[in-house]
Amino acid sequence: MIDQQLAELSNLLIIVTIVLYVLALIGFGADLSGVTQRRSDEKLEKQKRESEGARAELATVGASAGTAAAAGGGPGGSTDAGTTPTRTATAGKASASRGSAGAATSGNALGARGFGYVMASIGAVLHITAMVLRGVATWRVPWGNMYEFSMTSSALIVALFVIISIRRKDLRLLGTLVMLPVLVLMLIAQTAWILPASDLTPSLQNSHWLIVHIGVAIIATALSGLGAIVAALQLLSTRTQKVRAAREAADRPLGRFWGPVSALTERIPGPEALEALCFRLHSLAFVCWTFTLIFGAVWANEAWGRYWNWDPKEVWTFVIWVVYACYLHARATRGFRGNKAAWFALAGFACVIINYTVVNLVINGLHSYSGLG
Amino acid sequence: MTQEDRRARKAQRRAQSREAKGEDAKPPRSERARRARDEQKDQMGTASTRDRRVAPEARDLRQAGKSGKAGASLPKLGVRGTLLFLWRQLTSMQTALFLLLLLAIAAVPGSLYPQRNVDASKTEQYISEHGSWAKFLDTLGFFDVFSSVWFSAIYLLLFVSLVGCVIPRLGVHLRQIRSRPPRTPSRLRRFAGFTRVELPGGDVEAVAARAAKTLKRSRYRTDVLEEKGGARSVTSERGYLRETGNLLFHVALLGVLVGVAAGGLFQYRGQITVVEGEGFSNSLAEYDSFEQGAWYDSSKLPSFRFTLDDFRAEYDTSSNEHRFGQPKKFEADVTVDDPDKSGEYSKTLRVNQPLHVQGTTMYLLGNGYAPEVTVKDPDGNVVAEGPIITIPSGDTGYTSQLVIKAPDAQPKQMAVVGFFLPTGVIDEKGPHSEFPGLVNPQLALTVYNGDLGLDDGVPKNAYQVDVSSLTPVADSDGNQSLVSLTPGESQTLADGSSISFDGVKRYAAFDIKRDPFQVFTLVMALSAVLGLVLSLFVPRRRVWVRAVPSAHGVVLEVAGLARSDDDRLVEDVRALAERLADSASTAADPSPSDDTSADSPSSDSPRPAPQTPETDSSQSKPSHEGPLQ
């Protein structure tokens, strides 16, 4: 029944995929740190330009004063740059060499993002091939146990990311945020949940609902995951704006944490656009979760003769559904719109994770399909 | 429930207060215009509308106070006012949100503690293991969460809140569906995607008519209005399905609740156990257990019969520790005798393939072994014979518990207690089975004598026996004898009684169920999804076109208003403007020869390009900027 060679090839491809994803993560990570680096370089560049303007001004006032200040300022001036024209003049000089270095790294960083994207794309293709092979080897859909569910969901998430960012190249910046959780999930699945390819347990056999119910659940999980990333970015972006406004008002620098974060959030769409995207992803996710519940109920009715029996899995899917309903309602409720609603979205995803890990592995119910006795 | 709710409810309130004041059902035109303005402002939903949101409520309460017995002063609401206030609170969005969240939280203990409705024996075991803390939890209903007072209270309040929200909105929506779109706002410049185009030599009437036609074709509800100064405007709205869908979703959820409740009242469900080769005829006496809804008439039990011809099970023999012994296949061949259909027919039941017969459904849910055992008492009389149903103890190897009660045995009643082992191993861990298939079937039994306590009329579980009051049969050395048998063997004990192991059969356990409302519930659930999709993905928007006569022809203005998440509005409005300008220019100069005679210098240019306002703020945020700034 089971084609062991195909199954082994599938396992091998998964390993290769993980390696490629790690490379993609390195690429995206380098790009992300490059972005923050570029930002500070740009800042210095800007200061340099300002200082040149200032210097020109100074030149008209008196050249001797300007050169004296430039000589005396020293490289330390860059920390509180921008306060006086004379100080920035030195900073400008000091950054001149770094500016060229920055240009070089920015070229590399673009390459890093491209590299990450190519690795992720190749990885996604191999990943999907691996899942298809697993399906062919077992002659069934590749989501019969927890390992397969994880691998198929993560393939879907990466594929969605790669496809969406074919046209929206600005989203490739977020590669790290997609690849990191996906890799964590895949590594857990690869080490703790892995099972050899095998036939389905009888309760999963002979039913089209395995394809429909679990298929929709996989899409719902993937959408919830992407939605949670967007919701988190939305919250981060809003917070950064506030911090930046407050720091600018107080005339304080952004600091080690908020500086890079601010550089990141400046490059992605603003909180309003993220909010709209978050809502659209969660609308789709909510519809998918509703279908998951209904198809699950229909299947339960076919298999166990009860469409709803408050099995732990059912309880938690219900909880997920209600929490996402909370999100949709919160968006329309005065005082909750925007960021407070986004917290509901994150809470919903926390429930998705609980439903997937705690309920599968700790709580024993009728939905015990992890295959890990 | 969305933003439209509150709007709708507010409109309702406004209507109520108007009626209370004895105002004309059809307010004067100025009033209508003012309301249209108000409504538009509401949609902008920004800070300055917040105080307005509070205002109607306060007005209403004052009104309630007046009409109530308490008198006119504001703080005293009176009975009716208080009730009204509580009702408003209950049906408010915040309350609904709070109740939803509470519902999610309240459901969680239902997955953490063993629930009686899922497996009562596990619940009792948990309570006995955890002592007084578990008893305390039990009194709070933590083992019957989904029928507990608090859980029921939450969802009932939620549904009351839902009804209180949906019914007024239904009225408002029905009225809106029948009414014409609201008047065109006087200054379109403030709205999304505002585009102004000068059409040389155009005709106001024709432009308006064309706009109305185009909008109608795009399924907008349109209305052409005459305005002062010879201007015409087209007002249009689409996306009523959004609110329809929203209402459908919520009403369908109520329908699901009704379907579940009605199903609970009219359904029945029972468990049966059938050994291979044996039959079952559908009557109450044949059921191991039977539950019925309060309004189910058990005399209407359909009369069908079936025989279990064969039961097949297959188990994984691969070397992987997780897979070894896992079931691969369960199949039950049955021959059904259905009086509605002529003759018998055969069918194979599997886990996901139940049998539908006479409106009921039969599910294959369990299986086990029924070893054939013959028990003789010391006098040599057969006191028990045939396949004995054993209960799997839950391990992978199907180690099954066996109990035989022989009340007719002489001189004392007998009980045989022990295990059936499909692949038996008896070692220091005691008798157990290592594989669920029949590789080395064994019986490991102990025989007891004494009073089985069956005569005092208290019903006893057939699969359990209390051996504490019984005496084990000892061998000649005085030790308790352990009977160990393989098929075909028999053993005689020291007291002369004997047990023989004649063979092994399998049995299958089925659930038989009828729920006349399950199709209704499914239809309701699917309607809810349909409503949900409509309410999430149909954009509701208004689009206006105004044609004003000018010195050189017509000035065309187009703008729109998003009444929901609508990222394509600006794009669509601009496209409409371009289209109208295009068709106007082709209509305005039918032949190139006309060009020279016309005094307008611009008619030489190929076609007027749409211009957008210089401050292009409306482009990035279509719906939330404009009138309030």
PDB file of C-alpha atoms in Angstrom, chain B residues 96-269:
ATOM      1  CA  ALA B  96     -22.726  41.716  23.037  1.00  0.00           C
ATOM      2  CA  LEU B  97     -18.950  41.832  22.786  1.00  0.00           C
ATOM      3  CA  PHE B  98     -18.579  41.180  26.497  1.00  0.00           C
ATOM      4  CA  LEU B  99     -21.003  38.243  26.375  1.00  0.00           C
ATOM      5  CA  LEU B 100     -19.198  36.758  23.386  1.00  0.00           C
ATOM      6  CA  LEU B 101     -15.895  36.939  25.195  1.00  0.00           C
ATOM      7  CA  LEU B 102     -17.485  35.456  28.291  1.00  0.00           C
ATOM      8  CA  LEU B 103     -18.907  32.619  26.183  1.00  0.00           C
ATOM      9  CA  ALA B 104     -15.451  31.786  24.862  1.00  0.00           C
ATOM     10  CA  ILE B 105     -13.950  31.812  28.355  1.00  0.00           C
ATOM     11  CA  ALA B 106     -16.807  29.811  29.863  1.00  0.00           C
ATOM     12  CA  ALA B 107     -16.403  27.072  27.258  1.00  0.00           C
ATOM     13  CA  VAL B 108     -12.774  26.430  28.212  1.00  0.00           C
ATOM     14  CA  PRO B 109     -13.372  24.412  31.428  1.00  0.00           C
ATOM     15  CA  GLY B 110     -15.537  22.131  29.310  1.00  0.00           C
ATOM     16  CA  SER B 111     -12.379  20.954  27.605  1.00  0.00           C
ATOM     17  CA  LEU B 112     -10.222  20.756  30.738  1.00  0.00           C
ATOM     18  CA  TYR B 113     -12.477  18.713  33.014  1.00  0.00           C
ATOM     19  CA  PRO B 114     -14.038  15.382  31.987  1.00  0.00           C
ATOM     20  CA  GLN B 115     -17.607  16.139  31.033  1.00  0.00           C
ATOM     21  CA  ARG B 116     -20.513  13.914  32.044  1.00  0.00           C
ATOM     22  CA  ASN B 117     -22.172  14.257  28.668  1.00  0.00           C
ATOM     23  CA  VAL B 118     -19.035  12.902  26.984  1.00  0.00           C
ATOM     24  CA  ASP B 119     -18.080  10.100  29.357  1.00  0.00           C
ATOM     25  CA  ALA B 120     -19.787   9.908  32.733  1.00  0.00           C
ATOM     26  CA  SER B 121     -17.549   7.149  34.052  1.00  0.00           C
ATOM     27  CA  LYS B 122     -14.437   9.284  33.502  1.00  0.00           C
ATOM     28  CA  THR B 123     -16.095  12.112  35.386  1.00  0.00           C
ATOM     29  CA  GLU B 124     -16.876   9.886  38.367  1.00  0.00           C
ATOM     30  CA  GLN B 125     -13.347   8.542  38.330  1.00  0.00           C
ATOM     31  CA  TYR B 126     -11.946  12.091  38.295  1.00  0.00           C
ATOM     32  CA  ILE B 127     -14.179  13.138  41.195  1.00  0.00           C
ATOM     33  CA  SER B 128     -13.228  10.126  43.280  1.00  0.00           C
ATOM     34  CA  GLU B 129      -9.541  10.770  42.613  1.00  0.00           C
ATOM     35  CA  HIS B 130      -9.576  14.469  43.406  1.00  0.00           C
ATOM     36  CA  GLY B 131     -11.708  14.539  46.533  1.00  0.00           C
ATOM     37  CA  SER B 132     -13.393  17.607  47.959  1.00  0.00           C
ATOM     38  CA  TRP B 133     -11.965  20.054  45.408  1.00  0.00           C
ATOM     39  CA  ALA B 134     -13.597  18.035  42.628  1.00  0.00           C
ATOM     40  CA  LYS B 135     -16.843  17.878  44.602  1.00  0.00           C
ATOM     41  CA  PHE B 136     -16.745  21.664  44.921  1.00  0.00           C
ATOM     42  CA  LEU B 137     -16.161  21.981  41.182  1.00  0.00           C
ATOM     43  CA  ASP B 138     -19.031  19.575  40.640  1.00  0.00           C
ATOM     44  CA  THR B 139     -21.450  21.768  42.593  1.00  0.00           C
ATOM     45  CA  LEU B 140     -20.340  24.668  40.413  1.00  0.00           C
ATOM     46  CA  GLY B 141     -21.142  22.608  37.335  1.00  0.00           C
ATOM     47  CA  PHE B 142     -17.626  22.209  35.993  1.00  0.00           C
ATOM     48  CA  PHE B 143     -18.376  18.664  34.907  1.00  0.00           C
ATOM     49  CA  ASP B 144     -21.563  19.656  33.099  1.00  0.00           C
ATOM     50  CA  VAL B 145     -20.345  22.962  31.707  1.00  0.00           C
ATOM     51  CA  PHE B 146     -22.553  23.037  28.661  1.00  0.00           C
ATOM     52  CA  SER B 147     -25.749  22.432  30.576  1.00  0.00           C
ATOM     53  CA  SER B 148     -24.707  24.516  33.580  1.00  0.00           C
ATOM     54  CA  VAL B 149     -26.705  27.530  34.706  1.00  0.00           C
ATOM     55  CA  TRP B 150     -23.904  29.980  34.020  1.00  0.00           C
ATOM     56  CA  PHE B 151     -23.113  28.744  30.542  1.00  0.00           C
ATOM     57  CA  SER B 152     -26.790  28.673  29.608  1.00  0.00           C
ATOM     58  CA  ALA B 153     -27.242  32.148  31.083  1.00  0.00           C
ATOM     59  CA  ILE B 154     -24.445  33.535  28.923  1.00  0.00           C
ATOM     60  CA  TYR B 155     -25.675  32.130  25.661  1.00  0.00           C
ATOM     61  CA  LEU B 156     -29.305  32.899  26.369  1.00  0.00           C
ATOM     62  CA  LEU B 157     -28.450  36.502  27.231  1.00  0.00           C
ATOM     63  CA  LEU B 158     -26.354  36.643  24.088  1.00  0.00           C
ATOM     64  CA  PHE B 159     -29.244  35.454  21.972  1.00  0.00           C
ATOM     65  CA  VAL B 160     -31.673  37.840  23.712  1.00  0.00           C
ATOM     66  CA  SER B 161     -29.211  40.626  22.988  1.00  0.00           C
ATOM     67  CA  LEU B 162     -29.026  39.410  19.402  1.00  0.00           C
ATOM     68  CA  VAL B 163     -32.812  39.404  19.019  1.00  0.00           C
ATOM     69  CA  GLY B 164     -33.024  42.857  20.544  1.00  0.00           C
ATOM     70  CA  CYS B 165     -30.461  44.051  18.055  1.00  0.00           C
ATOM     71  CA  VAL B 166     -31.663  42.247  14.957  1.00  0.00           C
ATOM     72  CA  ILE B 167     -35.407  42.989  15.096  1.00  0.00           C
ATOM     73  CA  PRO B 168     -35.139  46.803  14.985  1.00  0.00           C
ATOM     74  CA  ARG B 169     -32.474  46.541  12.311  1.00  0.00           C
ATOM     75  CA  LEU B 170     -34.703  44.264  10.288  1.00  0.00           C
ATOM     76  CA  GLY B 171     -37.417  46.945  10.304  1.00  0.00           C
ATOM     77  CA  VAL B 172     -34.993  49.668   9.350  1.00  0.00           C
ATOM     78  CA  HIS B 173     -33.451  47.579   6.618  1.00  0.00           C
ATOM     79  CA  LEU B 174     -36.820  46.644   5.128  1.00  0.00           C
ATOM     80  CA  ARG B 175     -37.717  50.325   5.014  1.00  0.00           C
ATOM     81  CA  GLN B 176     -34.376  51.204   3.444  1.00  0.00           C
ATOM     82  CA  ILE B 177     -34.738  48.538   0.802  1.00  0.00           C
ATOM     83  CA  ARG B 178     -38.044  50.069  -0.263  1.00  0.00           C
ATOM     84  CA  SER B 179     -36.963  53.694  -0.066  1.00  0.00           C
ATOM     85  CA  ARG B 180     -35.010  55.708  -2.625  1.00  0.00           C
ATOM     86  CA  PRO B 181     -31.369  56.569  -2.078  1.00  0.00           C
ATOM     87  CA  PRO B 182     -30.794  59.734  -0.006  1.00  0.00           C
ATOM     88  CA  ARG B 183     -30.348  63.125  -1.638  1.00  0.00           C
ATOM     89  CA  THR B 184     -27.069  64.105  -3.223  1.00  0.00           C
ATOM     90  CA  PRO B 185     -24.959  66.130  -0.779  1.00  0.00           C
ATOM     91  CA  SER B 186     -24.522  69.736  -1.825  1.00  0.00           C
ATOM     92  CA  ARG B 187     -20.743  69.706  -1.792  1.00  0.00           C
ATOM     93  CA  LEU B 188     -19.327  66.595  -3.378  1.00  0.00           C
ATOM     94  CA  ARG B 189     -15.781  67.873  -3.109  1.00  0.00           C
ATOM     95  CA  ARG B 190     -15.584  66.496   0.401  1.00  0.00           C
ATOM     96  CA  PHE B 191     -16.265  62.895  -0.577  1.00  0.00           C
ATOM     97  CA  ALA B 192     -14.130  60.012  -1.717  1.00  0.00           C
ATOM     98  CA  GLY B 193     -12.635  59.994  -5.190  1.00  0.00           C
ATOM     99  CA  PHE B 194     -14.074  63.411  -6.023  1.00  0.00           C
ATOM    100  CA  THR B 195     -13.514  64.070  -9.722  1.00  0.00           C
ATOM    101  CA  ARG B 196     -14.492  67.171 -11.664  1.00  0.00           C
ATOM    102  CA  VAL B 197     -14.592  67.217 -15.438  1.00  0.00           C
ATOM    103  CA  GLU B 198     -15.566  70.042 -17.762  1.00  0.00           C
ATOM    104  CA  LEU B 199     -17.513  68.776 -20.726  1.00  0.00           C
ATOM    105  CA  PRO B 200     -17.711  71.339 -23.450  1.00  0.00           C
ATOM    106  CA  GLY B 201     -21.023  71.546 -25.229  1.00  0.00           C
ATOM    107  CA  GLY B 202     -22.673  68.813 -23.171  1.00  0.00           C
ATOM    108  CA  ASP B 203     -26.267  68.567 -22.148  1.00  0.00           C
ATOM    109  CA  VAL B 204     -27.117  68.359 -18.454  1.00  0.00           C
ATOM    110  CA  GLU B 205     -30.094  66.087 -18.960  1.00  0.00           C
ATOM    111  CA  ALA B 206     -28.226  63.713 -21.227  1.00  0.00           C
ATOM    112  CA  VAL B 207     -25.229  63.478 -18.923  1.00  0.00           C
ATOM    113  CA  ALA B 208     -27.444  62.759 -15.926  1.00  0.00           C
ATOM    114  CA  ALA B 209     -29.425  60.182 -17.842  1.00  0.00           C
ATOM    115  CA  ARG B 210     -26.261  58.478 -19.008  1.00  0.00           C
ATOM    116  CA  ALA B 211     -24.872  58.457 -15.503  1.00  0.00           C
ATOM    117  CA  ALA B 212     -28.065  56.967 -14.141  1.00  0.00           C
ATOM    118  CA  LYS B 213     -28.033  54.312 -16.844  1.00  0.00           C
ATOM    119  CA  THR B 214     -24.401  53.411 -16.215  1.00  0.00           C
ATOM    120  CA  LEU B 215     -24.931  53.179 -12.480  1.00  0.00           C
ATOM    121  CA  LYS B 216     -28.075  51.131 -12.893  1.00  0.00           C
ATOM    122  CA  ARG B 217     -26.186  48.725 -15.091  1.00  0.00           C
ATOM    123  CA  SER B 218     -23.634  48.331 -12.287  1.00  0.00           C
ATOM    124  CA  ARG B 219     -26.553  47.392 -10.032  1.00  0.00           C
ATOM    125  CA  TYR B 220     -26.786  50.653  -8.152  1.00  0.00           C
ATOM    126  CA  ARG B 221     -30.152  51.858  -6.978  1.00  0.00           C
ATOM    127  CA  THR B 222     -30.356  55.256  -8.643  1.00  0.00           C
ATOM    128  CA  ASP B 223     -32.471  58.331  -8.546  1.00  0.00           C
ATOM    129  CA  VAL B 224     -32.176  61.435 -10.751  1.00  0.00           C
ATOM    130  CA  LEU B 225     -32.852  64.688  -8.925  1.00  0.00           C
ATOM    131  CA  GLU B 226     -33.523  68.148 -10.291  1.00  0.00           C
ATOM    132  CA  GLU B 227     -31.544  70.819  -8.549  1.00  0.00           C
ATOM    133  CA  LYS B 228     -31.600  74.581  -8.605  1.00  0.00           C
ATOM    134  CA  GLY B 229     -29.874  76.408 -11.407  1.00  0.00           C
ATOM    135  CA  GLY B 230     -30.819  73.757 -13.943  1.00  0.00           C
ATOM    136  CA  ALA B 231     -28.411  71.241 -12.459  1.00  0.00           C
ATOM    137  CA  ARG B 232     -29.165  67.528 -12.292  1.00  0.00           C
ATOM    138  CA  SER B 233     -27.753  65.074  -9.855  1.00  0.00           C
ATOM    139  CA  VAL B 234     -27.820  61.302  -9.712  1.00  0.00           C
ATOM    140  CA  THR B 235     -27.779  59.709  -6.306  1.00  0.00           C
ATOM    141  CA  SER B 236     -27.144  56.010  -6.064  1.00  0.00           C
ATOM    142  CA  GLU B 237     -26.455  53.334  -3.539  1.00  0.00           C
ATOM    143  CA  ARG B 238     -25.546  49.672  -3.728  1.00  0.00           C
ATOM    144  CA  GLY B 239     -24.591  46.858  -1.425  1.00  0.00           C
ATOM    145  CA  TYR B 240     -27.879  46.448   0.445  1.00  0.00           C
ATOM    146  CA  LEU B 241     -27.003  42.755   0.386  1.00  0.00           C
ATOM    147  CA  ARG B 242     -24.344  43.488   2.970  1.00  0.00           C
ATOM    148  CA  GLU B 243     -26.914  44.314   5.613  1.00  0.00           C
ATOM    149  CA  THR B 244     -29.223  41.586   4.318  1.00  0.00           C
ATOM    150  CA  GLY B 245     -26.391  39.120   4.743  1.00  0.00           C
ATOM    151  CA  ASN B 246     -25.585  40.412   8.189  1.00  0.00           C
ATOM    152  CA  LEU B 247     -29.195  39.996   9.301  1.00  0.00           C
ATOM    153  CA  LEU B 248     -29.404  36.583   7.640  1.00  0.00           C
ATOM    154  CA  PHE B 249     -26.278  35.475   9.504  1.00  0.00           C
ATOM    155  CA  HIS B 250     -27.673  36.452  12.883  1.00  0.00           C
ATOM    156  CA  VAL B 251     -31.180  35.112  12.230  1.00  0.00           C
ATOM    157  CA  ALA B 252     -29.681  31.857  10.923  1.00  0.00           C
ATOM    158  CA  LEU B 253     -27.653  31.528  14.137  1.00  0.00           C
ATOM    159  CA  LEU B 254     -30.935  31.734  16.032  1.00  0.00           C
ATOM    160  CA  GLY B 255     -32.197  29.063  13.640  1.00  0.00           C
ATOM    161  CA  VAL B 256     -29.242  26.826  14.508  1.00  0.00           C
ATOM    162  CA  LEU B 257     -30.072  27.203  18.197  1.00  0.00           C
ATOM    163  CA  VAL B 258     -33.723  26.340  17.511  1.00  0.00           C
ATOM    164  CA  GLY B 259     -32.665  23.328  15.414  1.00  0.00           C
ATOM    165  CA  VAL B 260     -30.369  22.033  18.140  1.00  0.00           C
ATOM    166  CA  ALA B 261     -33.019  22.505  20.816  1.00  0.00           C
ATOM    167  CA  ALA B 262     -35.771  20.885  18.731  1.00  0.00           C
ATOM    168  CA  GLY B 263     -33.426  18.039  17.839  1.00  0.00           C
ATOM    169  CA  GLY B 264     -32.826  17.490  21.548  1.00  0.00           C
ATOM    170  CA  LEU B 265     -36.564  17.239  22.149  1.00  0.00           C
ATOM    171  CA  PHE B 266     -37.452  14.928  19.280  1.00  0.00           C
ATOM    172  CA  GLN B 267     -34.431  12.687  18.870  1.00  0.00           C
ATOM    173  CA  TYR B 268     -33.561   9.301  20.225  1.00  0.00           C
ATOM    174  CA  ARG B 269     -30.324   7.430  20.377  1.00  0.00           C
TER     175      ARG B 269
END
